[in-house]
Short mmCIF file of C-alpha atoms in Angstrom, two decimals:
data_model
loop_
_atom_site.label_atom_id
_atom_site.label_comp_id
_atom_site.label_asym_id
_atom_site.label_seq_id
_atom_site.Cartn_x
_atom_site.Cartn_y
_atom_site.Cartn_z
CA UNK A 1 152.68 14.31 53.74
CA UNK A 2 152.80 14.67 50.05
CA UNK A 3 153.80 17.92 48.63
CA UNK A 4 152.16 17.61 45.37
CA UNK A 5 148.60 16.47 44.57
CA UNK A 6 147.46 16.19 40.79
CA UNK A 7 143.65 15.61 40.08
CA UNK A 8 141.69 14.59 37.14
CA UNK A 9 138.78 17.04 36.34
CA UNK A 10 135.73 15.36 34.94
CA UNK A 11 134.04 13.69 37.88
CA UNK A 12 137.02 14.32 40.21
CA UNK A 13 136.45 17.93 40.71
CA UNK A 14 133.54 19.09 38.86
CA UNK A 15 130.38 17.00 38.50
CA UNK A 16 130.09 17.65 34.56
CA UNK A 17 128.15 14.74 33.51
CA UNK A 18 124.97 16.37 32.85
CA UNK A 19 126.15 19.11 30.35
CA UNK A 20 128.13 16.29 28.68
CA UNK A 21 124.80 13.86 28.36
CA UNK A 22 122.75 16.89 27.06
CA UNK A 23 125.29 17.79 24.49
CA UNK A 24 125.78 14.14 23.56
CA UNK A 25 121.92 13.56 23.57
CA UNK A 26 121.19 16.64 21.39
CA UNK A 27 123.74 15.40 18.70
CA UNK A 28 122.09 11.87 19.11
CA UNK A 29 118.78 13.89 18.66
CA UNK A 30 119.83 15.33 15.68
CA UNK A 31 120.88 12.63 13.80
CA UNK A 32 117.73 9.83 14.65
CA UNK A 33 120.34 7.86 16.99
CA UNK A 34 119.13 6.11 19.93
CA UNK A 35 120.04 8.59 23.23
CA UNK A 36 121.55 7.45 26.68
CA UNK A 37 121.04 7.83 30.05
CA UNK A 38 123.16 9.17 32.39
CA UNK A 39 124.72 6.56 33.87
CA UNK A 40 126.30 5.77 30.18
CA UNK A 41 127.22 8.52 29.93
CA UNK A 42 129.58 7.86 33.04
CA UNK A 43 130.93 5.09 31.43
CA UNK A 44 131.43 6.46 27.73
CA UNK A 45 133.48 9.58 29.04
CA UNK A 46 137.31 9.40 30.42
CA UNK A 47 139.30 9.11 26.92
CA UNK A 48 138.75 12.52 25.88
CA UNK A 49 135.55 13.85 23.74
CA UNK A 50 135.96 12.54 20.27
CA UNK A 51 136.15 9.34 21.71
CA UNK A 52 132.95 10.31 23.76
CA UNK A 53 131.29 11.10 20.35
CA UNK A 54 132.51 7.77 19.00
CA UNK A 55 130.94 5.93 22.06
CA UNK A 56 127.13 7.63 22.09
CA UNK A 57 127.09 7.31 17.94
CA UNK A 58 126.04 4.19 16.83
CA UNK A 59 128.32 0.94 15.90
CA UNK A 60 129.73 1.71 12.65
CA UNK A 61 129.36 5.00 12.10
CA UNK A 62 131.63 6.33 9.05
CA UNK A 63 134.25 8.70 9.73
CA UNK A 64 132.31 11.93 8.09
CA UNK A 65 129.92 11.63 10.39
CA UNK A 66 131.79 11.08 13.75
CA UNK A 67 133.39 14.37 12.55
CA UNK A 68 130.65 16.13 12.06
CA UNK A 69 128.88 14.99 15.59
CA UNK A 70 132.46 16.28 17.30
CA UNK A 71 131.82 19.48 15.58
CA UNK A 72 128.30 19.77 16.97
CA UNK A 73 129.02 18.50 20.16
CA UNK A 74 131.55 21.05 20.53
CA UNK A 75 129.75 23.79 19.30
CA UNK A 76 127.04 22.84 21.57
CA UNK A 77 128.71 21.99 24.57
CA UNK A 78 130.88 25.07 24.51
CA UNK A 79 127.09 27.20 24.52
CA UNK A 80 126.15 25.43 27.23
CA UNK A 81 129.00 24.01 29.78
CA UNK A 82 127.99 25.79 32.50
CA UNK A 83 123.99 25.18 32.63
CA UNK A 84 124.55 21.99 35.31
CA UNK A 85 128.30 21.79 36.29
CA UNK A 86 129.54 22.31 39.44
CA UNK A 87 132.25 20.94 42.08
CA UNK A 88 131.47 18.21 43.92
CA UNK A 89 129.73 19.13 47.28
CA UNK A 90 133.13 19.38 49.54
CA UNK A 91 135.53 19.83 46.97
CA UNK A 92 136.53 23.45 47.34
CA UNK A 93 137.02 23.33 51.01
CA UNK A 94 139.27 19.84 50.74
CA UNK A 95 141.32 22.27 48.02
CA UNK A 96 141.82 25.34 50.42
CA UNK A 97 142.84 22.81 53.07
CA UNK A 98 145.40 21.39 51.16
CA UNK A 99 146.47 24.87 49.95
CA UNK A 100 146.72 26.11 53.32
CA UNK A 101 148.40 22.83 54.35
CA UNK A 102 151.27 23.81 51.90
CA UNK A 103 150.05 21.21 49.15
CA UNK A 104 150.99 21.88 45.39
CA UNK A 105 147.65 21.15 43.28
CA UNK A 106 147.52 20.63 40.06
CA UNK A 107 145.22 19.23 37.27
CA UNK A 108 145.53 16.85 34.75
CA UNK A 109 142.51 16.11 32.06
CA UNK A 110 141.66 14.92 28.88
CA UNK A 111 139.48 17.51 28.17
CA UNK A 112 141.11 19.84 25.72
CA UNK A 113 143.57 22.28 27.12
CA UNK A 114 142.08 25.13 26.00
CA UNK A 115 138.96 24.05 27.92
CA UNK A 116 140.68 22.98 31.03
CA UNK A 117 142.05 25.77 32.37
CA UNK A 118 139.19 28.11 32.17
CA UNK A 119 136.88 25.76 32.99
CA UNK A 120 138.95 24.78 36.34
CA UNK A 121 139.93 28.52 37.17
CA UNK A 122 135.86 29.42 36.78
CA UNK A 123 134.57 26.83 39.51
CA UNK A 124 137.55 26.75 41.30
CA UNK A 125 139.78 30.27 40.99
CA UNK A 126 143.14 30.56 42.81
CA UNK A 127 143.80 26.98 43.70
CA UNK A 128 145.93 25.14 41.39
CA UNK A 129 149.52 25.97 40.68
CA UNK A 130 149.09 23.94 37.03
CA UNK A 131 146.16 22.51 34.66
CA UNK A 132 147.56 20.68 31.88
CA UNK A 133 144.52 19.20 29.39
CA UNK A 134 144.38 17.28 25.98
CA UNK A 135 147.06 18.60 23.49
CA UNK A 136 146.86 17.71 19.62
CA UNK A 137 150.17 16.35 19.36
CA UNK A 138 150.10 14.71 22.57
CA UNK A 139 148.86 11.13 23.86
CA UNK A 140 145.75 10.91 26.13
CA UNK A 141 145.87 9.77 29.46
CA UNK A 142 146.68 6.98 30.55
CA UNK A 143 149.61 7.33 28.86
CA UNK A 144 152.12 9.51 31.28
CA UNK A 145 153.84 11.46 28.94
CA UNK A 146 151.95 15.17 29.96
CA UNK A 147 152.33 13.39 33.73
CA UNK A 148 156.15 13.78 33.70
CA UNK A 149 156.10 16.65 31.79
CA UNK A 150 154.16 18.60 34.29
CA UNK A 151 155.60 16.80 37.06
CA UNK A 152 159.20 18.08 35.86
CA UNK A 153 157.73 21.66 35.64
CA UNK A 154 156.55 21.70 38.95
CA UNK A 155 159.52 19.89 41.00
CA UNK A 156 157.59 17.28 41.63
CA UNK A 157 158.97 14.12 42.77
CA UNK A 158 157.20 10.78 42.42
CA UNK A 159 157.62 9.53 45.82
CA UNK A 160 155.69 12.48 47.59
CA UNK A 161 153.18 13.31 44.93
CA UNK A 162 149.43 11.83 44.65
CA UNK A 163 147.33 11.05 42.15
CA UNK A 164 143.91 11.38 42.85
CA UNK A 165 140.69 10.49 39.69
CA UNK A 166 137.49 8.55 39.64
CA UNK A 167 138.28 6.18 36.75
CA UNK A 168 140.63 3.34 35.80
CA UNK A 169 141.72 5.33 32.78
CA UNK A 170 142.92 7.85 36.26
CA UNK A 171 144.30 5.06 38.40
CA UNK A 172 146.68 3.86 35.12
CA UNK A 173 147.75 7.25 34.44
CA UNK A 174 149.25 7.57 38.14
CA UNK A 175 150.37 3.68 38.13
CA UNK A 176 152.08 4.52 34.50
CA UNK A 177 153.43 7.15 36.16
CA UNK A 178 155.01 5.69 39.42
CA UNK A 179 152.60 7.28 41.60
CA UNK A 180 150.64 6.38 44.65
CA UNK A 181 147.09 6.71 43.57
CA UNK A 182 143.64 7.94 45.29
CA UNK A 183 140.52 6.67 43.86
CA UNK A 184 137.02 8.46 43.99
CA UNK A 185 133.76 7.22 44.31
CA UNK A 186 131.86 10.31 44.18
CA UNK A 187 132.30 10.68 40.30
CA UNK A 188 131.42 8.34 37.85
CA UNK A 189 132.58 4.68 38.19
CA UNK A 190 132.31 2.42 41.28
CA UNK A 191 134.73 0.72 43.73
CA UNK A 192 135.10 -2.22 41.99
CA UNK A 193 136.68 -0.33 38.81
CA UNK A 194 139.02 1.46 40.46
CA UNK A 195 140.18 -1.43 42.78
CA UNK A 196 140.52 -3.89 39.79
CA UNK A 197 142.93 -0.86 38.61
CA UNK A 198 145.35 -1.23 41.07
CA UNK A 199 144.04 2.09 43.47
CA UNK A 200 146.29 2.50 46.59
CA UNK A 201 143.40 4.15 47.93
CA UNK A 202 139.39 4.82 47.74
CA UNK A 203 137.82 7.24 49.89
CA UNK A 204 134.14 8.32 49.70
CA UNK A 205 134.22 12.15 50.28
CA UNK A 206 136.72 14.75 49.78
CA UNK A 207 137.10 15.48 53.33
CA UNK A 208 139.01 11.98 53.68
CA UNK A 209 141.42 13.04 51.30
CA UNK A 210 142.63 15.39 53.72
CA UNK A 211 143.93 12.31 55.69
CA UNK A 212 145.32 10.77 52.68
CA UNK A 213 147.94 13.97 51.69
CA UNK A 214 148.78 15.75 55.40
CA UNK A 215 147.75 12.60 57.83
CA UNK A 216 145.04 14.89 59.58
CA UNK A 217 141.16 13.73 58.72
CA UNK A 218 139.41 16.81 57.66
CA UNK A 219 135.50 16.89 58.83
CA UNK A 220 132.68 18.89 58.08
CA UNK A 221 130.68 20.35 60.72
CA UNK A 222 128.04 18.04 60.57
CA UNK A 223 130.26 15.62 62.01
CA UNK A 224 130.76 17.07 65.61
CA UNK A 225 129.63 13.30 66.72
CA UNK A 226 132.82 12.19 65.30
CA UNK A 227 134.79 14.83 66.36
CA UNK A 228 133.23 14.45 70.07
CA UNK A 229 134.23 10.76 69.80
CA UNK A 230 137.65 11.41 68.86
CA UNK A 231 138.31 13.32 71.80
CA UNK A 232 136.48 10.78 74.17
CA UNK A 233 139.41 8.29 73.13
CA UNK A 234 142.12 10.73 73.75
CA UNK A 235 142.49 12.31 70.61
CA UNK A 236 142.95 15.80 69.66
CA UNK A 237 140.37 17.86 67.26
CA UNK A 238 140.81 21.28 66.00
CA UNK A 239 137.99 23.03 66.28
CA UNK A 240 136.39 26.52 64.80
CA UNK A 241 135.41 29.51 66.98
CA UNK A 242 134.15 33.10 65.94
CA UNK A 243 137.86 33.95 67.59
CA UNK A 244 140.33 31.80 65.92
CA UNK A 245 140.82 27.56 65.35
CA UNK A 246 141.24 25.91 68.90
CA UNK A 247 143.15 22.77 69.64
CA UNK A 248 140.39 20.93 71.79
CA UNK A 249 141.68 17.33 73.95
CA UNK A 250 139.19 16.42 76.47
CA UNK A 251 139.95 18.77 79.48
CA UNK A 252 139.16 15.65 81.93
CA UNK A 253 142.18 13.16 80.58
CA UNK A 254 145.15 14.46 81.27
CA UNK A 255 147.29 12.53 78.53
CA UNK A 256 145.18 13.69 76.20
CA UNK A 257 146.24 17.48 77.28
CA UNK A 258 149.97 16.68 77.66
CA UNK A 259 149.63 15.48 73.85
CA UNK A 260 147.83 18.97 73.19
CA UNK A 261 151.21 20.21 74.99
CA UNK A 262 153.12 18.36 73.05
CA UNK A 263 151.67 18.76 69.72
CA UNK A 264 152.20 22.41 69.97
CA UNK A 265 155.03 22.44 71.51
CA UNK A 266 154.06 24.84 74.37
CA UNK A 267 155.76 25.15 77.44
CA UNK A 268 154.10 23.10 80.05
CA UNK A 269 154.39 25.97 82.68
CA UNK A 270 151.25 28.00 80.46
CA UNK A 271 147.93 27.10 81.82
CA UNK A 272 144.98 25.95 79.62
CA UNK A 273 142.09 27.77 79.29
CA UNK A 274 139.02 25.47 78.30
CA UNK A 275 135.93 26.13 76.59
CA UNK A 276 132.11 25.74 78.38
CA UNK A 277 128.40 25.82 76.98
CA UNK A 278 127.73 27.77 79.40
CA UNK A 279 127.84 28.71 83.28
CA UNK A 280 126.42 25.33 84.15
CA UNK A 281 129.47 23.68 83.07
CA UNK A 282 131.84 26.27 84.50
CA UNK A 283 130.28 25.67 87.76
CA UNK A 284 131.55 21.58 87.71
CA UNK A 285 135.74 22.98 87.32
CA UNK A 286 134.99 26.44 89.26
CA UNK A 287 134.45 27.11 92.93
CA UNK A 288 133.65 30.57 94.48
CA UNK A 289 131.95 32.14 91.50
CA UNK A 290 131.28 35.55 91.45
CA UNK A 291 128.48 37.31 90.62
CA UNK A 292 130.36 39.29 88.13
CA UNK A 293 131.23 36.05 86.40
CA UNK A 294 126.77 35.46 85.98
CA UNK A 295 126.61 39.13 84.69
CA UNK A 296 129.15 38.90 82.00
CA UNK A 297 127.95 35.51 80.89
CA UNK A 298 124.67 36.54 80.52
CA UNK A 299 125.96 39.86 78.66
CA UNK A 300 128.71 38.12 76.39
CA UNK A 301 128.63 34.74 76.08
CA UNK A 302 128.82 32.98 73.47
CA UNK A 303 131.35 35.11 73.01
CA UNK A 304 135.27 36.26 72.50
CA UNK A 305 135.47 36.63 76.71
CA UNK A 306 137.28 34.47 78.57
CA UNK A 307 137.25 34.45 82.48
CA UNK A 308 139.68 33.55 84.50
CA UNK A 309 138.41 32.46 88.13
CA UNK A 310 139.17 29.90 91.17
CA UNK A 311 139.22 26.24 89.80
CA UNK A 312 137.91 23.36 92.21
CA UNK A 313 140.34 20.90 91.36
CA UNK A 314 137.56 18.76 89.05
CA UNK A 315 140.38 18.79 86.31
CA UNK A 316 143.82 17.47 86.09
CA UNK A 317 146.31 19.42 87.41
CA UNK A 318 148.06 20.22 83.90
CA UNK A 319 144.89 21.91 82.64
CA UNK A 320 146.07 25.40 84.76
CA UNK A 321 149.91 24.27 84.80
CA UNK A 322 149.57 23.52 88.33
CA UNK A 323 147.76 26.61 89.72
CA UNK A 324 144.93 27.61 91.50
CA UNK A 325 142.95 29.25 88.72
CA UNK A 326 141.01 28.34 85.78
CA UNK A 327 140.30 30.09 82.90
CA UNK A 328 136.70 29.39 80.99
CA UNK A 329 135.01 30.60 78.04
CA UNK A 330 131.62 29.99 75.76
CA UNK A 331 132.80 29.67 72.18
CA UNK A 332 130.48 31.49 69.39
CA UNK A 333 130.15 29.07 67.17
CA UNK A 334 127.60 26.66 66.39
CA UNK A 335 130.27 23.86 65.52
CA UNK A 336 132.32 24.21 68.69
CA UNK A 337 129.45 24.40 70.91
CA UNK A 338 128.07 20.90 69.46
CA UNK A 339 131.13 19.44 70.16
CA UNK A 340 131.20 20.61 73.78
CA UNK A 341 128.02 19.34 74.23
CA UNK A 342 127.98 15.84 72.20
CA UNK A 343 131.49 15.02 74.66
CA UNK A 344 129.36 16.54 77.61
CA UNK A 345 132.91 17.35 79.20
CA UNK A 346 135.02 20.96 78.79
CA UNK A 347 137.71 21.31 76.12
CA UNK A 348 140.94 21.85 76.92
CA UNK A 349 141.28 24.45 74.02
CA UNK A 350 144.54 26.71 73.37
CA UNK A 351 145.00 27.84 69.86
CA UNK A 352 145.36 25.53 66.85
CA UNK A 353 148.82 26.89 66.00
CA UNK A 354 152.74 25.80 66.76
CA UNK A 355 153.67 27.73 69.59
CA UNK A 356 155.04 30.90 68.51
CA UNK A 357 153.37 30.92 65.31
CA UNK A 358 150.47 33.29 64.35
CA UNK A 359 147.11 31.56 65.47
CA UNK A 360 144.64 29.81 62.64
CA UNK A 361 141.70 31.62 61.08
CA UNK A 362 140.74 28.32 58.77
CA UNK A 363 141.21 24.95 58.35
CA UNK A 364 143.94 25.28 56.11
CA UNK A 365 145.88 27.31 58.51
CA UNK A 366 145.68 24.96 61.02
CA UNK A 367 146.89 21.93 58.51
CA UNK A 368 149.76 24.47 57.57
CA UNK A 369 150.69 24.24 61.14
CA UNK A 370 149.77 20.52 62.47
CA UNK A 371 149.33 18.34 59.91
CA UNK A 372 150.14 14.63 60.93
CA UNK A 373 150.37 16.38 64.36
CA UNK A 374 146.48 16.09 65.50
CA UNK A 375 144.09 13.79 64.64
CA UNK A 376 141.08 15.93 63.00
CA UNK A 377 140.46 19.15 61.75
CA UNK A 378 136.39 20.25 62.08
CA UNK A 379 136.11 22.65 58.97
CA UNK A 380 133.91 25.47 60.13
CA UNK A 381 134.95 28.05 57.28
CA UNK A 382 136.74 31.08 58.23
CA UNK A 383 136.80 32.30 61.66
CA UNK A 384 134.18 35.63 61.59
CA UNK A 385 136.06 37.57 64.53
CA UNK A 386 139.75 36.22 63.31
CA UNK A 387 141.54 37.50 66.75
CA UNK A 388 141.79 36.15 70.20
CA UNK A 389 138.96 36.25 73.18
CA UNK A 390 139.99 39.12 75.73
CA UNK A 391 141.01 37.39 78.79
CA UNK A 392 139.44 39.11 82.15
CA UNK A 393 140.63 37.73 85.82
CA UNK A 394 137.73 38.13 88.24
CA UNK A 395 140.31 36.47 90.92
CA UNK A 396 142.17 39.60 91.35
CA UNK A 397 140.83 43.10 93.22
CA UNK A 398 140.14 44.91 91.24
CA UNK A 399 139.94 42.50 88.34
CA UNK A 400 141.80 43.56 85.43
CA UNK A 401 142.48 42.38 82.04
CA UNK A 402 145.21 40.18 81.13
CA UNK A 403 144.52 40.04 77.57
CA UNK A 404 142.96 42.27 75.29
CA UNK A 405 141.06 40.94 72.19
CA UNK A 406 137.54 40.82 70.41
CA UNK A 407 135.87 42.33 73.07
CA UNK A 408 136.68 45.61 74.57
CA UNK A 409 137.57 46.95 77.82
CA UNK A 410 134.76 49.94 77.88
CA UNK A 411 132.14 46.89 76.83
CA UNK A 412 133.39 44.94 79.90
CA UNK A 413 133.30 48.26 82.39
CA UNK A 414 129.41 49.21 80.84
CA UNK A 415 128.06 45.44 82.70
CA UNK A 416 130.41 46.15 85.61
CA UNK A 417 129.25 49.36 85.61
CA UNK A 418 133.14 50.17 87.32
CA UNK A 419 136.41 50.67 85.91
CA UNK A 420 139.02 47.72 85.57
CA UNK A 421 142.12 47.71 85.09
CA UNK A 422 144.27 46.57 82.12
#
């Protein structure tokens, strides 16, 4: 895993291209010049704005003049930065990730330092350790020299730290500086440019940077396909619930659970509880159902309730740790649920955390945890209920609870309409 990640800005993080065209294009306005389209405008930034302005004026331009179009620009731009810039769709999730993951982030832009950091700490607030921009007295990237400067600041050592921009002028700068580099191609210059530069890597979306830095693909929750198919081949997916993150293997291959085991490092002798879409799947891994079991189901789930009652032997014997009972449970969220349904098979589902360690309320808690561990992470945002199901065995007379957590015991009694014990 790399401990420190350093981004460009510009069309790394932020998509600021149209501010920068309308500023340039006003100037060009202005003074009768001919003005651009976007898409040279992706091409004429990178090298800092007066070089910008040098680009959009025309061929020749004297000196005075370039001056006085940086001084309008600026002016300009600084009125009206914000009217179209944002982060790139994906971008501030990736960055909590990595946070959580235990990832020092940093930034490193030509655009002026005094720009930089509020810029950066406006669209994205609390998630970089250091933004370093353009300094007078200082050469532009991609010369190194504020590279190793903030490098040495932070501790940062090249061999574990990644460089990550959308540009040659960003693969040079991390090549100049004796660092593995990621190339973007969400920002503004295509594969070919950044592969001609000498990238180590290119990824398409921010969510495959998560790979890159901790060795665990991050997905979006649009992508419960992919995380279905994952498990289908035997890999392991964390996965969001309204509880906390679960640590899903398909419940039906049994070395994919003894790697769930053995990621966490949990004691083989604790049975597995999986997670259902509903009664019709608990009734292919459960024999002897109760009636209880239909009235709480239909009262709670989805929902942070998980029951514990006689398994039929449909799933490997290290799913309960050898024993006779099984517990099951509906997940409340929309991600988990697609999951569960796209694999068509229960998930084998303890909590996305080391054993011992407090259980994961985001993505980035999980990373923190498993990182190169597990396979995928499905980013569902924060979990809403943020402690564990209450766990309810309908095998014992009376049943009682084992467990108590999001939902409570008087809730449980008012369906039963008895008293249980806890």
């Amino acid at each position: 895993m790399y401990t420190h990640v350093i981004f460009d800005l510009d069309g790394t993080l932020l998509n600021t291209i149209d501010d920068l065209a309308d500023a340039g294009n006003q100037v060009c306005a202005a003074h009768g010049w001919s003005v651009h389209t976007i898409n040279e405008y992706k091409h004429m930034v990178g090298n800092g704005i007066p070089k910008l302005v040098e680009r959009f004026a025309p061929s020749g331009t004297d000196r005075d003049t370039l001056n006085q179009a940086l001084a309008e620009f600026s002016a300009y731009y600084d009125e009206h930065k914000e009217d179209k810039t944002a982060p790139y769709p994906g971008v501030a999730g990736l960055l909590a990730a990595l946070k959580g993951a235990g990832a020092c982030l940093a930034v490193l832009s030509n655009k002026a330092h005094n720009l930089a950091g509020p810029v950066v700490e406006h669209y994205l607030p609390g998630l970089f350790e250091y933004v370093q921009g353009a300094l007078p007295d200082a050469p532009l990237k991609p010369d190194p020299t504020l590279l190793h400067a903030m490098m040495e600041k932070l501790g940062a050592k090249p061999e574990t730290t990644l460089f990550v921009g959308d540009s040659d002028v960003d693969v040079l700068t991390g090549k100049n500086g004796g660092l593995t580099v990621c190339g973007v191609l969400w920002g503004f210059r295509e594969r070919e440019e950044l592969k001609d530069a000498g990238a180590d890597w290119i990824i398409d979306s921010p969510e495959q940077l998560a790979a890159v830095v901790t060795g665990t693909a991050l997905l979006t929750t649009g992508q419960a396909v992919v995380a279905a198919e994952l498990l289908r081949v035997g890999r392991l997916v964390a996965v969001p619930t309204e509880t906390v993150y679960g640590l899903a293997a398909d419940a039906t291959q049994e070395t994919a659970v003894q790697a769930n085991y053995d990621a966490k490092g949990r004691p083989d002798a604790k049975p597995l509880s999986v997670l259902v879409d509903g009664m019709a799947m608990v009734e292919t891994v459960c024999r002897d159902i109760p009636e209880d079991a239909y009235k709480l189901a239909d009262a709670f789930w989805p929902g942070p309730l998980t029951l514990i009652l006689w398994g039929n032997g449909a799933l490997p014997s290290i799913v309960p740790a050898g024993g006779a009972t099984q517990g099951v449970r509906c997940p409340d969220h929309p991600a988990a649920l697609a999951v569960i349904r796209a694999l068509g098979h229960p998930l084998a589902c303890p909590s996305a955390n080391l054993s011992g360690r407090a259980s994961p309320k985001s993505a980035g808690d999980v990373l923190g945890q498993l990182a190169g561990r597990i396979d995928a992470v499905l980013d569902g945002g924060p979990c809403t209920l943020g402690v564990e199901s209450t766990i309810l065995d309908l095998t014992a007379s009376p049943c009682r609870i084992l467990r108590q957590g999001g939902l409570s015991q008087e809730k449980i009694e008012e369906i039963l309409g008895r008293e249980v014990e806890a």
